[in-house]
PDB file of C-alpha atoms in Angstrom:
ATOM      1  CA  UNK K   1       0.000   0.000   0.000  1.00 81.00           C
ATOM      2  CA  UNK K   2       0.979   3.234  -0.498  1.00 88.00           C
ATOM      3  CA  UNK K   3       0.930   5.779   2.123  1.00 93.00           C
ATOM      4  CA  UNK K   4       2.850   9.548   2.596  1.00 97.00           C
ATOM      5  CA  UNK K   5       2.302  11.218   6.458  1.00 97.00           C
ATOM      6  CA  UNK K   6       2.656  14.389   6.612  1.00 98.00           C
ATOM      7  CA  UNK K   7       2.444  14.732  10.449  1.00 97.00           C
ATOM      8  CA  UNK K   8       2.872  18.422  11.309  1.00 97.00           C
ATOM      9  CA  UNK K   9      -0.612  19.999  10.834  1.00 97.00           C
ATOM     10  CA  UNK K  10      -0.051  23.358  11.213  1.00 98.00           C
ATOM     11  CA  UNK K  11       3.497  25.372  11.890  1.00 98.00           C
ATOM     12  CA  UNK K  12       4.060  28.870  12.970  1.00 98.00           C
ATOM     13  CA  UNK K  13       7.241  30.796  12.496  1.00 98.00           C
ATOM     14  CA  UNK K  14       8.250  34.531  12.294  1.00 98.00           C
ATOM     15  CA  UNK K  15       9.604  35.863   9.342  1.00 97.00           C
ATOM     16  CA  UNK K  16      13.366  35.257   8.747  1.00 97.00           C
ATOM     17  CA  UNK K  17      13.106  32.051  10.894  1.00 98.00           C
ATOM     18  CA  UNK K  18      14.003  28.695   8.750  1.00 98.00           C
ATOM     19  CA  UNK K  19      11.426  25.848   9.193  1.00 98.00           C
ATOM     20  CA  UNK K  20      11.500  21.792   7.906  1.00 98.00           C
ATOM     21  CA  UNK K  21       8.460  20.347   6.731  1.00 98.00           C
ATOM     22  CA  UNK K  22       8.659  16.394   7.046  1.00 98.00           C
ATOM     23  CA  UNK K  23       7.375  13.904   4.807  1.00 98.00           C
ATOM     24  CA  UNK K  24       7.479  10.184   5.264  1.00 98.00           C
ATOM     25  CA  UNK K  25       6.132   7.658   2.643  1.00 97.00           C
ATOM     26  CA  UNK K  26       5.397   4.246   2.273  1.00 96.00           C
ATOM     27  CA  UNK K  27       5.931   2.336  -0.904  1.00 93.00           C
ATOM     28  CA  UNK K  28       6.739  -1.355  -1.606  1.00 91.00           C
ATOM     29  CA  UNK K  29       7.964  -0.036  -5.021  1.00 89.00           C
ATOM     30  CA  UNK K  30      11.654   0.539  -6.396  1.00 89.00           C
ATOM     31  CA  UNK K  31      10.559   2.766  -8.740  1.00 90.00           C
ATOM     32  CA  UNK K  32       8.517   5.831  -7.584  1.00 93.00           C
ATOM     33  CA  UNK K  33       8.512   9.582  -7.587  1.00 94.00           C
ATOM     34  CA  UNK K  34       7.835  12.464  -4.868  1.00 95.00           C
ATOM     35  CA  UNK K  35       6.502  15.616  -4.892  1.00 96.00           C
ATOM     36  CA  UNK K  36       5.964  18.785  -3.516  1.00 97.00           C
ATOM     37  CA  UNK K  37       3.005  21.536  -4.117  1.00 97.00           C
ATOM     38  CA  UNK K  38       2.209  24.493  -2.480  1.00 97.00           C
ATOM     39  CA  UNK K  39      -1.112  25.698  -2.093  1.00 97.00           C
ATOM     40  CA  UNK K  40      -1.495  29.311  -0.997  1.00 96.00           C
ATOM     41  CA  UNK K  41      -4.569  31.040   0.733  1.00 94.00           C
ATOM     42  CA  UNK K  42      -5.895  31.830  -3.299  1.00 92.00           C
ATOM     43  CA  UNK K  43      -6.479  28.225  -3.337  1.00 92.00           C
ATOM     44  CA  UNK K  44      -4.381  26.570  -6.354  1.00 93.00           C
ATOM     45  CA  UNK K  45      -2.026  24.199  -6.047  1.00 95.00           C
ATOM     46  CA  UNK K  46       1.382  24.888  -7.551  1.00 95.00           C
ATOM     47  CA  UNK K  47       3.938  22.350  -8.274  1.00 95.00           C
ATOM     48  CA  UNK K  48       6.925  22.697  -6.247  1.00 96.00           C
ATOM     49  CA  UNK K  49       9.490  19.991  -6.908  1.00 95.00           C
ATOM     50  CA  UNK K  50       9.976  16.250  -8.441  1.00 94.00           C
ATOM     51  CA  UNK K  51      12.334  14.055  -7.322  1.00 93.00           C
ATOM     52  CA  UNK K  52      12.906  10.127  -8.456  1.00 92.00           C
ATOM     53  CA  UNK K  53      13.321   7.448  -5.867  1.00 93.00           C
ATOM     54  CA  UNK K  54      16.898   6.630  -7.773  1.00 91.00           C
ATOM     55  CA  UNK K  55      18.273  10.061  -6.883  1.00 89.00           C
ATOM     56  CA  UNK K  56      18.510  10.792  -3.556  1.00 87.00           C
ATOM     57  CA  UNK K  57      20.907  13.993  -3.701  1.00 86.00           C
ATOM     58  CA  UNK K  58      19.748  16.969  -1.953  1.00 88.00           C
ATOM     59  CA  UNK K  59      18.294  19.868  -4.262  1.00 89.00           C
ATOM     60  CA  UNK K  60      18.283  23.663  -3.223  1.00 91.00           C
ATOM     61  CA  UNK K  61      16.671  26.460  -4.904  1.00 92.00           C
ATOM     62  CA  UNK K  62      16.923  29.622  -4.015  1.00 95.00           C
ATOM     63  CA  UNK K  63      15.651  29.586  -0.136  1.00 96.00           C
ATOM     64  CA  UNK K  64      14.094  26.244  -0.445  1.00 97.00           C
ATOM     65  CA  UNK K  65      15.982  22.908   0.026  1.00 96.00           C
ATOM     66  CA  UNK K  66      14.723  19.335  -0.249  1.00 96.00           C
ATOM     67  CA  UNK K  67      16.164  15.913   1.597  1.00 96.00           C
ATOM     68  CA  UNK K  68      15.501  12.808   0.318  1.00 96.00           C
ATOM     69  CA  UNK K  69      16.517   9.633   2.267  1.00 95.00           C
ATOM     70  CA  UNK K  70      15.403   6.654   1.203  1.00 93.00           C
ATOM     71  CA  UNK K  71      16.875   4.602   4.630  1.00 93.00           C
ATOM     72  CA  UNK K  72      14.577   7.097   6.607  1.00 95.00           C
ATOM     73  CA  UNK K  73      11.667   7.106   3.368  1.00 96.00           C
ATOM     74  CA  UNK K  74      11.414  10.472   3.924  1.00 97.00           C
ATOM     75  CA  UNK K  75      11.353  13.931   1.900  1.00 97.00           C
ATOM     76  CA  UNK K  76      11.877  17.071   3.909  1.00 97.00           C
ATOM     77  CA  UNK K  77      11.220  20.215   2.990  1.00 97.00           C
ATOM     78  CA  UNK K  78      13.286  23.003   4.347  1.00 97.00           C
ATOM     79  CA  UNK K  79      12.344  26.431   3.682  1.00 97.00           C
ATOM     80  CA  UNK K  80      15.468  29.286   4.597  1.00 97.00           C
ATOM     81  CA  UNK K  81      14.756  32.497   5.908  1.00 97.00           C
ATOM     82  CA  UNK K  82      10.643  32.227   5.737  1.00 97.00           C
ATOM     83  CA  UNK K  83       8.954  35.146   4.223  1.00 97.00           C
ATOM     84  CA  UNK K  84       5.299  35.817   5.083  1.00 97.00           C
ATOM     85  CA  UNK K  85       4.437  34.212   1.146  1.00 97.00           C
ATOM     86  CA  UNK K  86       5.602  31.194   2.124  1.00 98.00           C
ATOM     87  CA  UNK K  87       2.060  31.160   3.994  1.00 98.00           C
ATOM     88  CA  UNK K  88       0.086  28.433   2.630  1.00 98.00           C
ATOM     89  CA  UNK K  89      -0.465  24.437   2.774  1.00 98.00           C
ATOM     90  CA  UNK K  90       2.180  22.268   1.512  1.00 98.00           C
ATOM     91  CA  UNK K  91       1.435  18.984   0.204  1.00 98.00           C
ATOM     92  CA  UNK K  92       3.667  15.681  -0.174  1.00 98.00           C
ATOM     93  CA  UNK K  93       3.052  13.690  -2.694  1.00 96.00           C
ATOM     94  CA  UNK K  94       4.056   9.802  -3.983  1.00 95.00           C
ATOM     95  CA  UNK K  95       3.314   9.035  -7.839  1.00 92.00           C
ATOM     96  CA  UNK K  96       3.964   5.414  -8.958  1.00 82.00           C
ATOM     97  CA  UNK K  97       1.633   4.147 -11.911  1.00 72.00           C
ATOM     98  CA  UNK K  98      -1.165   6.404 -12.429  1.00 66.00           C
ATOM     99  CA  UNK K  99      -1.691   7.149  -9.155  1.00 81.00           C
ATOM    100  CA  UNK K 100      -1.139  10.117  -6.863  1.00 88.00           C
ATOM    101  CA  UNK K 101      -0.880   9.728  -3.557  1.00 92.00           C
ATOM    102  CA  UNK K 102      -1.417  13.138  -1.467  1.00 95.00           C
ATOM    103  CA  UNK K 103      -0.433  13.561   2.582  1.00 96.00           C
ATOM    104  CA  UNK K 104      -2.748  15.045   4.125  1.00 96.00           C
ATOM    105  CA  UNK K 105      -0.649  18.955   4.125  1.00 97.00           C
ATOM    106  CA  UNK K 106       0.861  20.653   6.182  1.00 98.00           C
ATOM    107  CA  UNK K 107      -0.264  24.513   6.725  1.00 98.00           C
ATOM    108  CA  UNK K 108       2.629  27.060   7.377  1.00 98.00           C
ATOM    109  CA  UNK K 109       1.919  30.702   9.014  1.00 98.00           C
ATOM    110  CA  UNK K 110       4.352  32.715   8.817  1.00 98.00           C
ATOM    111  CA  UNK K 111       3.948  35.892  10.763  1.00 97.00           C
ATOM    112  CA  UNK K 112       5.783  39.551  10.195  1.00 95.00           C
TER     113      UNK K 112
ATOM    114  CA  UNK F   1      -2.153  32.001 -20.650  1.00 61.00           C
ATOM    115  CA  UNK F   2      -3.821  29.912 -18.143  1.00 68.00           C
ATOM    116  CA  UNK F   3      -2.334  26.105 -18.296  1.00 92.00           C
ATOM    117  CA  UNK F   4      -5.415  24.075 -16.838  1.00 96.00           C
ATOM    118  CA  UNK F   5      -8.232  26.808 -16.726  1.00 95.00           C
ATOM    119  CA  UNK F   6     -11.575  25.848 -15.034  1.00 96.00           C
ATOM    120  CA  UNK F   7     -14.749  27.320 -14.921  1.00 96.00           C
ATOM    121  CA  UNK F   8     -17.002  28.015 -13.331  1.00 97.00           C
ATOM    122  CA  UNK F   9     -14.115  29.033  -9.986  1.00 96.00           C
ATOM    123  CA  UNK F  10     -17.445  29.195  -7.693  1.00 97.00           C
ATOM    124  CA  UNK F  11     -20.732  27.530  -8.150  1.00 96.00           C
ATOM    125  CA  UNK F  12     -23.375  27.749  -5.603  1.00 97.00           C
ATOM    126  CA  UNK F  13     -26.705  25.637  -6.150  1.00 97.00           C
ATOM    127  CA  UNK F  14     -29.486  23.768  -4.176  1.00 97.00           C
ATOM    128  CA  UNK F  15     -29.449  20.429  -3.353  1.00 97.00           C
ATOM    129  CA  UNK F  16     -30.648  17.906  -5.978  1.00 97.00           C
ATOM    130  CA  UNK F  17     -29.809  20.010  -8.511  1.00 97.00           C
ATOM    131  CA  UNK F  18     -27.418  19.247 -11.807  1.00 97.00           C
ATOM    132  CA  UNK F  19     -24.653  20.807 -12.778  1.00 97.00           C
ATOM    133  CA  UNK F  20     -20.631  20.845 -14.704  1.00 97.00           C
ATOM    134  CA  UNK F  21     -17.728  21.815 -14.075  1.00 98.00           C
ATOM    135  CA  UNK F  22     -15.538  22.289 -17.370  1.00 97.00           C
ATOM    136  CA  UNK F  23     -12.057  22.143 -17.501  1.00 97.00           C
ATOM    137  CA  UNK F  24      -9.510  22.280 -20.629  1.00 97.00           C
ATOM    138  CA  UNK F  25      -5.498  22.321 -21.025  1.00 97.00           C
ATOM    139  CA  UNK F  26      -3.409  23.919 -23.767  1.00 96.00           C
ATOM    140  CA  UNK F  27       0.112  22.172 -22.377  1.00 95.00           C
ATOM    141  CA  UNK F  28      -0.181  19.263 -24.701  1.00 95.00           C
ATOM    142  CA  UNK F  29      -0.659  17.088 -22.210  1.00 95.00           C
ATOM    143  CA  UNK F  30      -2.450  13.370 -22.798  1.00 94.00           C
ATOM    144  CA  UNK F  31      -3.765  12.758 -19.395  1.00 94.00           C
ATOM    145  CA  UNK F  32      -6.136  14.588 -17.503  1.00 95.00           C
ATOM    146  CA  UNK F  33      -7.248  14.040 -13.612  1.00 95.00           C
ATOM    147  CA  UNK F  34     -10.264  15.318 -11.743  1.00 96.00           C
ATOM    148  CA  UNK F  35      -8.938  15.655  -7.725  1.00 96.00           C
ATOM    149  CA  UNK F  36     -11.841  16.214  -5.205  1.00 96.00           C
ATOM    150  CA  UNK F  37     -10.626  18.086  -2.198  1.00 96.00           C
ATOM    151  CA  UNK F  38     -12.584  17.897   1.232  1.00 94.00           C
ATOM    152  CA  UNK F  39     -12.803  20.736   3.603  1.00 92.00           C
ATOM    153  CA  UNK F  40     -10.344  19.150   5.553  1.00 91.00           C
ATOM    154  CA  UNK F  41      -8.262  20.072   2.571  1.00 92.00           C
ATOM    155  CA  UNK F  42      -7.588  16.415   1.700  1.00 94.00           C
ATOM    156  CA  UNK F  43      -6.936  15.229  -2.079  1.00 94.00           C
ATOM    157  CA  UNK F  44      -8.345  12.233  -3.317  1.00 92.00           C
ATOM    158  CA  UNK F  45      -8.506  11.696  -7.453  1.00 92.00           C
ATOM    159  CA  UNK F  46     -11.904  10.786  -8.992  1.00 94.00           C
ATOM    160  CA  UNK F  47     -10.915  10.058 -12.218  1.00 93.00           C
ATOM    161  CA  UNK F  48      -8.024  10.192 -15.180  1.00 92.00           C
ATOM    162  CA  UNK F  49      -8.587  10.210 -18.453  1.00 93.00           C
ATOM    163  CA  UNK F  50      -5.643   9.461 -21.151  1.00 91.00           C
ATOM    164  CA  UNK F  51      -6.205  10.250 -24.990  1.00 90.00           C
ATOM    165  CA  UNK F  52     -10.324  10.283 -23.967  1.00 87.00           C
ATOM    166  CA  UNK F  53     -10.011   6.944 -22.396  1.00 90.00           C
ATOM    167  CA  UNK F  54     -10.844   6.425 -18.636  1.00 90.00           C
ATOM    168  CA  UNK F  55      -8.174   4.635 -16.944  1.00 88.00           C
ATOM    169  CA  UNK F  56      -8.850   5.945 -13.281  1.00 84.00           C
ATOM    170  CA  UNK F  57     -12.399   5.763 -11.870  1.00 85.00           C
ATOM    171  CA  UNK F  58     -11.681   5.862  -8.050  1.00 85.00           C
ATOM    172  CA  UNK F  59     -14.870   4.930  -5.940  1.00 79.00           C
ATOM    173  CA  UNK F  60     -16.905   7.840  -6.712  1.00 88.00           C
ATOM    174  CA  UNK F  61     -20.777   7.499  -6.994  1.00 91.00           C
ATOM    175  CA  UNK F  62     -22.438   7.579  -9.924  1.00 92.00           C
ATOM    176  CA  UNK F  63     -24.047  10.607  -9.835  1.00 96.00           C
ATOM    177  CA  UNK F  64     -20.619  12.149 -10.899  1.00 96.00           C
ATOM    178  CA  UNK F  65     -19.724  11.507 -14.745  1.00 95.00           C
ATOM    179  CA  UNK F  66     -16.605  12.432 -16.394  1.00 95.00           C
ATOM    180  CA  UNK F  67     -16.290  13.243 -20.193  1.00 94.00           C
ATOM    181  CA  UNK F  68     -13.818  14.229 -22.483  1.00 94.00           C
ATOM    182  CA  UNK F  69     -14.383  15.140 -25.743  1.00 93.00           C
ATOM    183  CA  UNK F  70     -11.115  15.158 -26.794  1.00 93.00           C
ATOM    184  CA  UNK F  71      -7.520  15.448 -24.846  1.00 92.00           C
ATOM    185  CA  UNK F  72      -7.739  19.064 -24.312  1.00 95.00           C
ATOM    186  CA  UNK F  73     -10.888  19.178 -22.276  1.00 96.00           C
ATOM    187  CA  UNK F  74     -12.594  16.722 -19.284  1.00 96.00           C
ATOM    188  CA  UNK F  75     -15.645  17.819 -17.835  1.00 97.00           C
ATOM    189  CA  UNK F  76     -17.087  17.052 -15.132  1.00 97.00           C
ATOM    190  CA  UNK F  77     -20.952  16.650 -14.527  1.00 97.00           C
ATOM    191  CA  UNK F  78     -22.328  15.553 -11.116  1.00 97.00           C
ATOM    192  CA  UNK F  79     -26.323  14.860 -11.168  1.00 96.00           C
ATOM    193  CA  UNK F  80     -29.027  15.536  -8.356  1.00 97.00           C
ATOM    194  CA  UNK F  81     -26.049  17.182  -5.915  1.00 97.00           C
ATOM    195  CA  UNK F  82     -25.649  16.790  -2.125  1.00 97.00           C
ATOM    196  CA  UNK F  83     -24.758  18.654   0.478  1.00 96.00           C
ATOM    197  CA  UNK F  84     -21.540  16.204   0.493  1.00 94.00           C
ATOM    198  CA  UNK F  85     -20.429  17.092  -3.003  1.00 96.00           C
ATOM    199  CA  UNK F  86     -19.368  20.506  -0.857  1.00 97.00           C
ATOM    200  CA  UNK F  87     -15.578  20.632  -1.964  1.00 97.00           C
ATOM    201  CA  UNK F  88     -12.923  21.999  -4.266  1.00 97.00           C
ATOM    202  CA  UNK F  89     -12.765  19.916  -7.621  1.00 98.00           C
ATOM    203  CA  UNK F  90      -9.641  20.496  -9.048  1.00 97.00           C
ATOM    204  CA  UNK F  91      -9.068  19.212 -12.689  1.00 97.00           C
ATOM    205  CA  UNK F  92      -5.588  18.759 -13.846  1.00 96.00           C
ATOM    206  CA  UNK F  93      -3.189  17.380 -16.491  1.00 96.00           C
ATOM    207  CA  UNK F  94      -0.135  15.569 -17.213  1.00 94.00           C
ATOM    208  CA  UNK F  95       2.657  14.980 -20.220  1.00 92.00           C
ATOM    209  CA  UNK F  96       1.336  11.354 -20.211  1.00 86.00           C
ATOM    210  CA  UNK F  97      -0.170   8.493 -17.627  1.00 84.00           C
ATOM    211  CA  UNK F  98       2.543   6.217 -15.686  1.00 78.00           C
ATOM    212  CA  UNK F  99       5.130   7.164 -12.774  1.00 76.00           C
ATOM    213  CA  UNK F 100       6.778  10.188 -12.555  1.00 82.00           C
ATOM    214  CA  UNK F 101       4.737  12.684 -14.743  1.00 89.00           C
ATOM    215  CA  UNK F 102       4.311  16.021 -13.032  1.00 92.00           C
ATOM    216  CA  UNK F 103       0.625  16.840 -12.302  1.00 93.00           C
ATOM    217  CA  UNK F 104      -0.556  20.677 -12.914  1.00 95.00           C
ATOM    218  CA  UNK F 105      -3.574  21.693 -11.583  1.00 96.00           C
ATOM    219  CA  UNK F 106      -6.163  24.348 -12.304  1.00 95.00           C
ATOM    220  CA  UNK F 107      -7.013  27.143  -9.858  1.00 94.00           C
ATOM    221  CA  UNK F 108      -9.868  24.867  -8.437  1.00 96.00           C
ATOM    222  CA  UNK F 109     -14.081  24.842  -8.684  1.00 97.00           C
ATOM    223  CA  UNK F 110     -15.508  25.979  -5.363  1.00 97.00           C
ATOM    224  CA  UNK F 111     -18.817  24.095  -5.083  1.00 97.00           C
ATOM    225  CA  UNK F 112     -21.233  24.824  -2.188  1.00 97.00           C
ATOM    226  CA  UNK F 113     -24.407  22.888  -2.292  1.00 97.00           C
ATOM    227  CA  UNK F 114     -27.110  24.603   0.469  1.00 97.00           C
TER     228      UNK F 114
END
């Protein structure tokens, strides 16, 4: 069965703090793909960042950073120096097949 | 120009009522994916269409029917609605169906059913 637990309901951080948003998954599959989307208080949900289970180096972009470890079958999301954007629900995501499979999100308030 | 564009972005109606939602992509894309998401802000996909074929139909009653006339659009049409139906229906797309293809979504379809 497949299965991602996104257990951290709700964080709140000031501005200019850094904060970690974990993701574990479950997945009897080799092959498989995680995501990340972000879906601000306007509602839609904006693809954030793909990563294949045979790749498990670290990505950064720009004040966001990703870790992927597959002993741990997690995908963390770090996000640097938090701005009050970054306010919004932030979903995990497995793919393997057709399927998505969505945690349950993870809402972020950042506060000036 | 809008990627996955959906309209209507709010619909409010009575209960037992019909109505669509209408959604169409100009990515390219051969798969398409109606996602129903629950006030709890869960997401749980209804159904996925590749190339006008159905290959997804989750457990979703059958008062909800997809269509797609061709790979560009899926619609969505739910008959005699319930005050359950109350979510965001999000359609999106994909490059193609299998593992690893990125999922876009629309800007959502507010539905309120009073």
């Amino acid at each position: 069965a497949q299965k991602v637990t996104q257990a951290q309901t709700e964080i709140s951080v000031v501005e200019k703090e850094d904060v970690t948003l974990d993701c574990v998954y479950e997945t009897r599959d080799t092959t498989y793909y995680l995501f990340w989307y972000k879906q601000p208080p306007s509602g839609e949900l904006v693809f954030l960042i793909r990563r294949n289970s045979f790749d498990e180096q670290n990505e950064i972009s720009g004040r966001y950073s990703w870790n992927f470890q597959k002993s741990t079958s997690s995908f963390n999301f770090t996000i640097t120096a938090s701005q009050v954007v970054d306010s919004a629900v932030y979903f995990c995501a497995l793919s393997n097949f057709n399927k998505f499979y969505f945690g349950s999100g993870t809402k972020l308030n950042v506060k000036p | 120009d809008t990627a996955v564009s959906q309209t209507p972005k709010y619909l409010v109606t009575q209960m037992g009522n019909d109505k669509s939602i209408k959604c169409e992509q100009n990515l390219g894309h051969d798969t398409m994916y109606w996602y129903k998401q629950d006030s709890k802000k869960f997401l749980k996909i209804m159904f996925s269409y590749n190339n006008k074929e159905l290959i997804i139909n989750e457990t979703v009653p059958n008062r909800f029917s997809p269509k797609s006339p061709d790979k560009a659009h899926l619609n969505l049409h739910i008959n005699s609605l319930e005050l359950g139906d109350s979510a965001v229906y999000f359609c999106a797309s994909s490059r193609e169906a299998g593992v690893g293809n990125t999922i876009y979504f629309g800007e959502g379809s507010w539905l309120t059913v009073v």
